[in-house]
Each structure stands twice: as structure tokens, then as C-alpha cells.
C-alpha atoms as a printed R data frame, in Angstrom:
    type eleno elety resid chain resno       x        y      z
1   ATOM     1    CA   MET     A     1 116.489  -62.771  2.938
2   ATOM     2    CA   THR     A     2 119.976  -64.280  2.765
3   ATOM     3    CA   ARG     A     3 120.290  -67.791  4.000
4   ATOM     4    CA   VAL     A     4 123.169  -68.578  6.364
5   ATOM     5    CA   TYR     A     5 125.368  -71.430  5.246
6   ATOM     6    CA   THR     A     6 125.466  -74.204  7.800
7   ATOM     7    CA   ALA     A     7 128.819  -75.976  7.757
8   ATOM     8    CA   PRO     A     8 129.213  -79.681  8.364
9   ATOM     9    CA   VAL     A     9 130.150  -80.655 11.897
10  ATOM    10    CA   THR     A    10 133.833  -80.125 11.085
11  ATOM    11    CA   ASP     A    11 134.971  -78.360  7.934
12  ATOM    12    CA   PHE     A    12 137.042  -80.467  5.551
13  ATOM    13    CA   GLY     A    13 140.068  -78.154  5.735
14  ATOM    14    CA   ILE     A    14 139.986  -78.338  9.518
15  ATOM    15    CA   LEU     A    15 139.962  -82.145  9.346
16  ATOM    16    CA   LEU     A    16 143.002  -82.061  7.057
17  ATOM    17    CA   GLY     A    17 144.774  -79.708  9.449
18  ATOM    18    CA   LEU     A    18 143.892  -81.780 12.505
19  ATOM    19    CA   ALA     A    19 145.123  -84.990 10.875
20  ATOM    20    CA   TYR     A    20 148.371  -83.287  9.880
21  ATOM    21    CA   GLN     A    21 148.866  -81.773 13.331
22  ATOM    22    CA   ARG     A    22 148.341  -85.172 14.949
23  ATOM    23    CA   PHE     A    23 150.985  -86.632 12.639
24  ATOM    24    CA   VAL     A    24 153.440  -83.811 13.437
25  ATOM    25    CA   ASP     A    25 152.837  -84.163 17.181
26  ATOM    26    CA   GLU     A    26 153.512  -87.905 17.019
27  ATOM    27    CA   LEU     A    27 156.607  -87.389 14.849
28  ATOM    28    CA   ARG     A    28 158.034  -84.762 17.198
29  ATOM    29    CA   ALA     A    29 157.356  -86.948 20.245
30  ATOM    30    CA   HIS     A    30 159.069  -89.879 18.524
31  ATOM    31    CA   LEU     A    31 162.083  -87.770 17.569
32  ATOM    32    CA   ALA     A    32 162.329  -86.267 21.060
33  ATOM    33    CA   GLY     A    33 162.241  -89.788 22.510
34  ATOM    34    CA   ASN     A    34 165.217  -90.585 20.303
35  ATOM    35    CA   GLY     A    35 167.364  -87.683 21.444
36  ATOM    36    CA   PHE     A    36 166.226  -84.964 19.032
37  ATOM    37    CA   THR     A    37 164.801  -82.605 21.636
38  ATOM    38    CA   ASP     A    38 166.082  -79.380 20.094
39  ATOM    39    CA   LEU     A    39 164.193  -79.209 16.812
40  ATOM    40    CA   GLY     A    40 162.920  -75.974 15.334
41  ATOM    41    CA   ARG     A    41 159.813  -75.542 13.182
42  ATOM    42    CA   SER     A    42 161.672  -75.430  9.863
43  ATOM    43    CA   ASP     A    43 164.341  -78.034 10.561
44  ATOM    44    CA   GLY     A    44 162.555  -80.865  8.786
45  ATOM    45    CA   TYR     A    45 162.194  -78.887  5.583
46  ATOM    46    CA   VAL     A    46 165.796  -77.774  5.612
47  ATOM    47    CA   ILE     A    47 166.991  -81.326  6.242
48  ATOM    48    CA   ARG     A    48 164.875  -82.626  3.329
49  ATOM    49    CA   ILE     A    49 166.111  -79.937  0.940
50  ATOM    50    CA   VAL     A    50 169.784  -80.341  1.849
51  ATOM    51    CA   SER     A    51 169.548  -84.147  1.726
52  ATOM    52    CA   ARG     A    52 168.537  -84.000 -1.937
53  ATOM    53    CA   SER     A    53 171.627  -82.043 -2.869
54  ATOM    54    CA   PRO     A    54 173.885  -79.510 -1.145
55  ATOM    55    CA   VAL     A    55 172.490  -75.994 -1.598
56  ATOM    56    CA   THR     A    56 173.575  -72.438 -0.884
57  ATOM    57    CA   ILE     A    57 171.661  -70.278  1.562
58  ATOM    58    CA   ASN     A    58 170.206  -68.373 -1.407
59  ATOM    59    CA   GLU     A    59 168.965  -71.608 -2.988
60  ATOM    60    CA   LEU     A    60 167.548  -72.727  0.349
61  ATOM    61    CA   ALA     A    61 165.705  -69.415  0.731
62  ATOM    62    CA   VAL     A    62 164.123  -69.816 -2.714
63  ATOM    63    CA   ALA     A    63 163.157  -73.445 -2.051
64  ATOM    64    CA   MET     A    64 161.524  -72.507  1.267
65  ATOM    65    CA   GLY     A    65 159.912  -69.321  0.026
66  ATOM    66    CA   VAL     A    66 161.588  -67.160  2.666
67  ATOM    67    CA   THR     A    67 164.052  -64.287  2.608
68  ATOM    68    CA   LYS     A    68 167.783  -64.897  2.433
69  ATOM    69    CA   GLN     A    69 168.051  -63.414  5.930
70  ATOM    70    CA   ALA     A    70 165.453  -65.832  7.325
71  ATOM    71    CA   ALA     A    71 167.201  -68.791  5.692
72  ATOM    72    CA   ALA     A    72 170.578  -67.624  7.021
73  ATOM    73    CA   GLN     A    73 169.128  -67.408 10.519
74  ATOM    74    CA   VAL     A    74 167.736  -70.956 10.341
75  ATOM    75    CA   VAL     A    75 171.038  -72.247  8.940
76  ATOM    76    CA   ALA     A    76 173.082  -70.549 11.664
77  ATOM    77    CA   ASP     A    77 170.840  -72.080 14.302
78  ATOM    78    CA   MET     A    78 170.943  -75.568 12.767
79  ATOM    79    CA   ASP     A    79 174.711  -75.293 12.316
80  ATOM    80    CA   ALA     A    80 175.086  -74.394 15.997
81  ATOM    81    CA   ARG     A    81 172.955  -77.403 16.970
82  ATOM    82    CA   GLY     A    82 175.057  -79.715 14.795
83  ATOM    83    CA   TYR     A    83 172.634  -80.620 11.987
84  ATOM    84    CA   LEU     A    84 174.315  -78.776  9.105
85  ATOM    85    CA   ARG     A    85 177.815  -77.841  8.045
86  ATOM    86    CA   ARG     A    86 178.942  -75.284  5.523
87  ATOM    87    CA   VAL     A    87 181.449  -76.301  2.857
88  ATOM    88    CA   PRO     A    88 183.085  -73.906  0.374
89  ATOM    89    CA   ASP     A    89 181.542  -74.229 -3.076
90  ATOM    90    CA   PRO     A    90 184.216  -75.649 -5.411
91  ATOM    91    CA   ASP     A    91 182.919  -73.514 -8.302
92  ATOM    92    CA   ASP     A    92 182.462  -70.249 -6.384
93  ATOM    93    CA   ARG     A    93 184.712  -69.662 -3.383
94  ATOM    94    CA   ARG     A    94 182.447  -66.826 -2.206
95  ATOM    95    CA   ALA     A    95 179.570  -69.280 -1.739
96  ATOM    96    CA   GLN     A    96 179.115  -72.089  0.742
97  ATOM    97    CA   ARG     A    97 177.127  -75.253  0.206
98  ATOM    98    CA   LEU     A    98 175.112  -76.718  3.034
99  ATOM    99    CA   HIS     A    99 175.619  -80.384  3.865
100 ATOM   100    CA   LEU     A   100 174.073  -82.614  6.489
101 ATOM   101    CA   THR     A   101 176.274  -83.599  9.393
102 ATOM   102    CA   ASP     A   102 176.127  -87.114 10.778
103 ATOM   103    CA   ARG     A   103 173.542  -85.846 13.287
104 ATOM   104    CA   GLY     A   104 171.499  -84.322 10.459
105 ATOM   105    CA   THR     A   105 171.589  -87.621  8.574
106 ATOM   106    CA   GLN     A   106 170.582  -89.504 11.722
107 ATOM   107    CA   LEU     A   107 167.633  -87.131 12.157
108 ATOM   108    CA   LEU     A   108 166.546  -87.625  8.556
109 ATOM   109    CA   ASN     A   109 166.818  -91.417  8.836
110 ATOM   110    CA   ARG     A   110 164.879  -91.472 12.112
111 ATOM   111    CA   ALA     A   111 162.137  -89.274 10.615
112 ATOM   112    CA   ARG     A   112 161.908  -91.450  7.485
113 ATOM   113    CA   ARG     A   113 161.577  -94.585  9.608
114 ATOM   114    CA   PHE     A   114 158.792  -92.891 11.555
115 ATOM   115    CA   HIS     A   115 157.013  -91.997  8.294
116 ATOM   116    CA   ALA     A   116 157.150  -95.637  7.160
117 ATOM   117    CA   THR     A   117 155.927  -96.923 10.532
118 ATOM   118    CA   TYR     A   118 153.128  -94.357 10.607
119 ATOM   119    CA   GLU     A   119 151.953  -95.461  7.167
120 ATOM   120    CA   ARG     A   120 152.080  -99.153  8.146
121 ATOM   121    CA   GLU     A   121 150.010  -98.366 11.260
122 ATOM   122    CA   ALA     A   122 147.542  -96.380  9.153
123 ATOM   123    CA   ALA     A   123 147.231  -99.351  6.767
124 ATOM   124    CA   ARG     A   124 146.584 -101.639  9.711
125 ATOM   125    CA   HIS     A   125 143.936  -99.260 11.079
126 ATOM   126    CA   LEU     A   126 142.255  -98.281  7.788
127 ATOM   127    CA   GLY     A   127 143.013 -101.289  5.630
128 ATOM   128    CA   GLN     A   128 145.341 -101.196  2.629
129 ATOM   129    CA   ASP     A   129 142.616 -100.220  0.135
130 ATOM   130    CA   ARG     A   130 141.422  -97.231  2.175
131 ATOM   131    CA   LEU     A   131 145.005  -96.127  2.790
132 ATOM   132    CA   GLN     A   132 145.791  -96.268 -0.941
133 ATOM   133    CA   THR     A   133 142.615  -94.306 -1.666
134 ATOM   134    CA   THR     A   134 143.523  -91.733  0.981
135 ATOM   135    CA   ARG     A   135 147.021  -91.414 -0.447
136 ATOM   136    CA   ALA     A   136 145.630  -90.988 -3.971
137 ATOM   137    CA   VAL     A   137 143.149  -88.330 -2.837
138 ATOM   138    CA   LEU     A   138 145.775  -86.403 -0.858
139 ATOM   139    CA   THR     A   139 148.195  -86.595 -3.781
140 ATOM   140    CA   GLU     A   140 145.543  -85.203 -6.112
141 ATOM   141    CA   LEU     A   141 144.537  -82.455 -3.683
142 ATOM   142    CA   SER     A   142 148.176  -81.418 -3.295
143 ATOM   143    CA   ASP     A   143 148.841  -81.600 -7.041
144 ATOM   144    CA   GLY     A   144 151.410  -84.272 -6.238
145 ATOM   145    CA   ALA     A   145 153.588  -81.625 -4.613
146 ATOM   146    CA   ASP     A   146 156.538  -82.511 -2.448
147 ATOM   147    CA   ASN     A   147 157.814  -78.971 -2.256
148 ATOM   148    CA   PRO     A   148 158.783  -77.577  1.163
149 ATOM   149    CA   ARG     A   149 157.403  -74.173  0.109
150 ATOM   150    CA   GLN     A   150 153.992  -75.782  0.156
151 ATOM   151    CA   LEU     A   151 154.498  -77.481  3.508
152 ATOM   152    CA   ARG     A   152 155.168  -76.042  6.924
153 ATOM   153    CA   ALA     A   153 156.553  -78.982  8.913
154 ATOM   154    CA   TRP     A   154 158.025  -82.467  8.454
């Protein structure tokens, strides 16, 4: 007779997902309270990628692990909402490089401040040692990745 596996009260992966979703919900509420009420699901990843260095739509698509058409759609939407601007590539006039607008930079700065505040609050709640341990464990579990392809929100 096959024994049925009895899972812990809440599976580990579910706990990770719930913690992440709570963070995202708080981040989005904070950003909305600061005038960023029009954010799409991928905006945070695009902002992070473009902030590192101006990219083409093709490069953005590769970095996000989506099709060129999907990336172009996100870019058009973010351009229309004032977060990105397209600048002709000085080396290839057929290509355009994506740059953050002032609004895009403001969004990035506001999100980064939230991240720092969230971590300070977590340290206050958990204690610095437990927070450092949590950070080390999460870094190891994620292979130290900071790649938007491996993430799906801010």
C-alpha cells in the first residue's frame, strides 16, 4: 500500500510566495500613494533593466525572457505613460535605445527607498541577525540571481 505524503501546514514554496506577494502588495500600495497609480505588472523589471544601461527592445526582450513583440508592447505602453523614452542609437540609426524619463527615474528612486525602508522594518521586527540569515538563505536559494527573467515583479 502506498503511503500518502502529508505536507506541513503550509508548504515552503507557498510561504515564499506569500511573503513575496505581501511585499509586492505593500510596494504597490506605497507607490500608488505617491502618485504611481498606473503601473503594469512588468514595469518594475523594465525600469530596473533600463536603469542599468540603455537597451534596445531586442535586448530588453532577451533580458526579460519574452518575445520582441511582447517587449515592444510593454515599451509602447510605458512610453505612453511617460516612464520611458526612445533615443536613436548613435551606432545604429535603425535601432532605438530606451532611457528612463524623469518620471521613470522618480519611480525607480521611490521603489528603492521603499525597499530600504522595508528591510529596516524587517530588521526591527526580526532582529538584525535573523534578517541577515534570511537574506543569506534567500540569496543561496536564488543562486544570488538578480535577473529580471527569474523574477516576475519589483
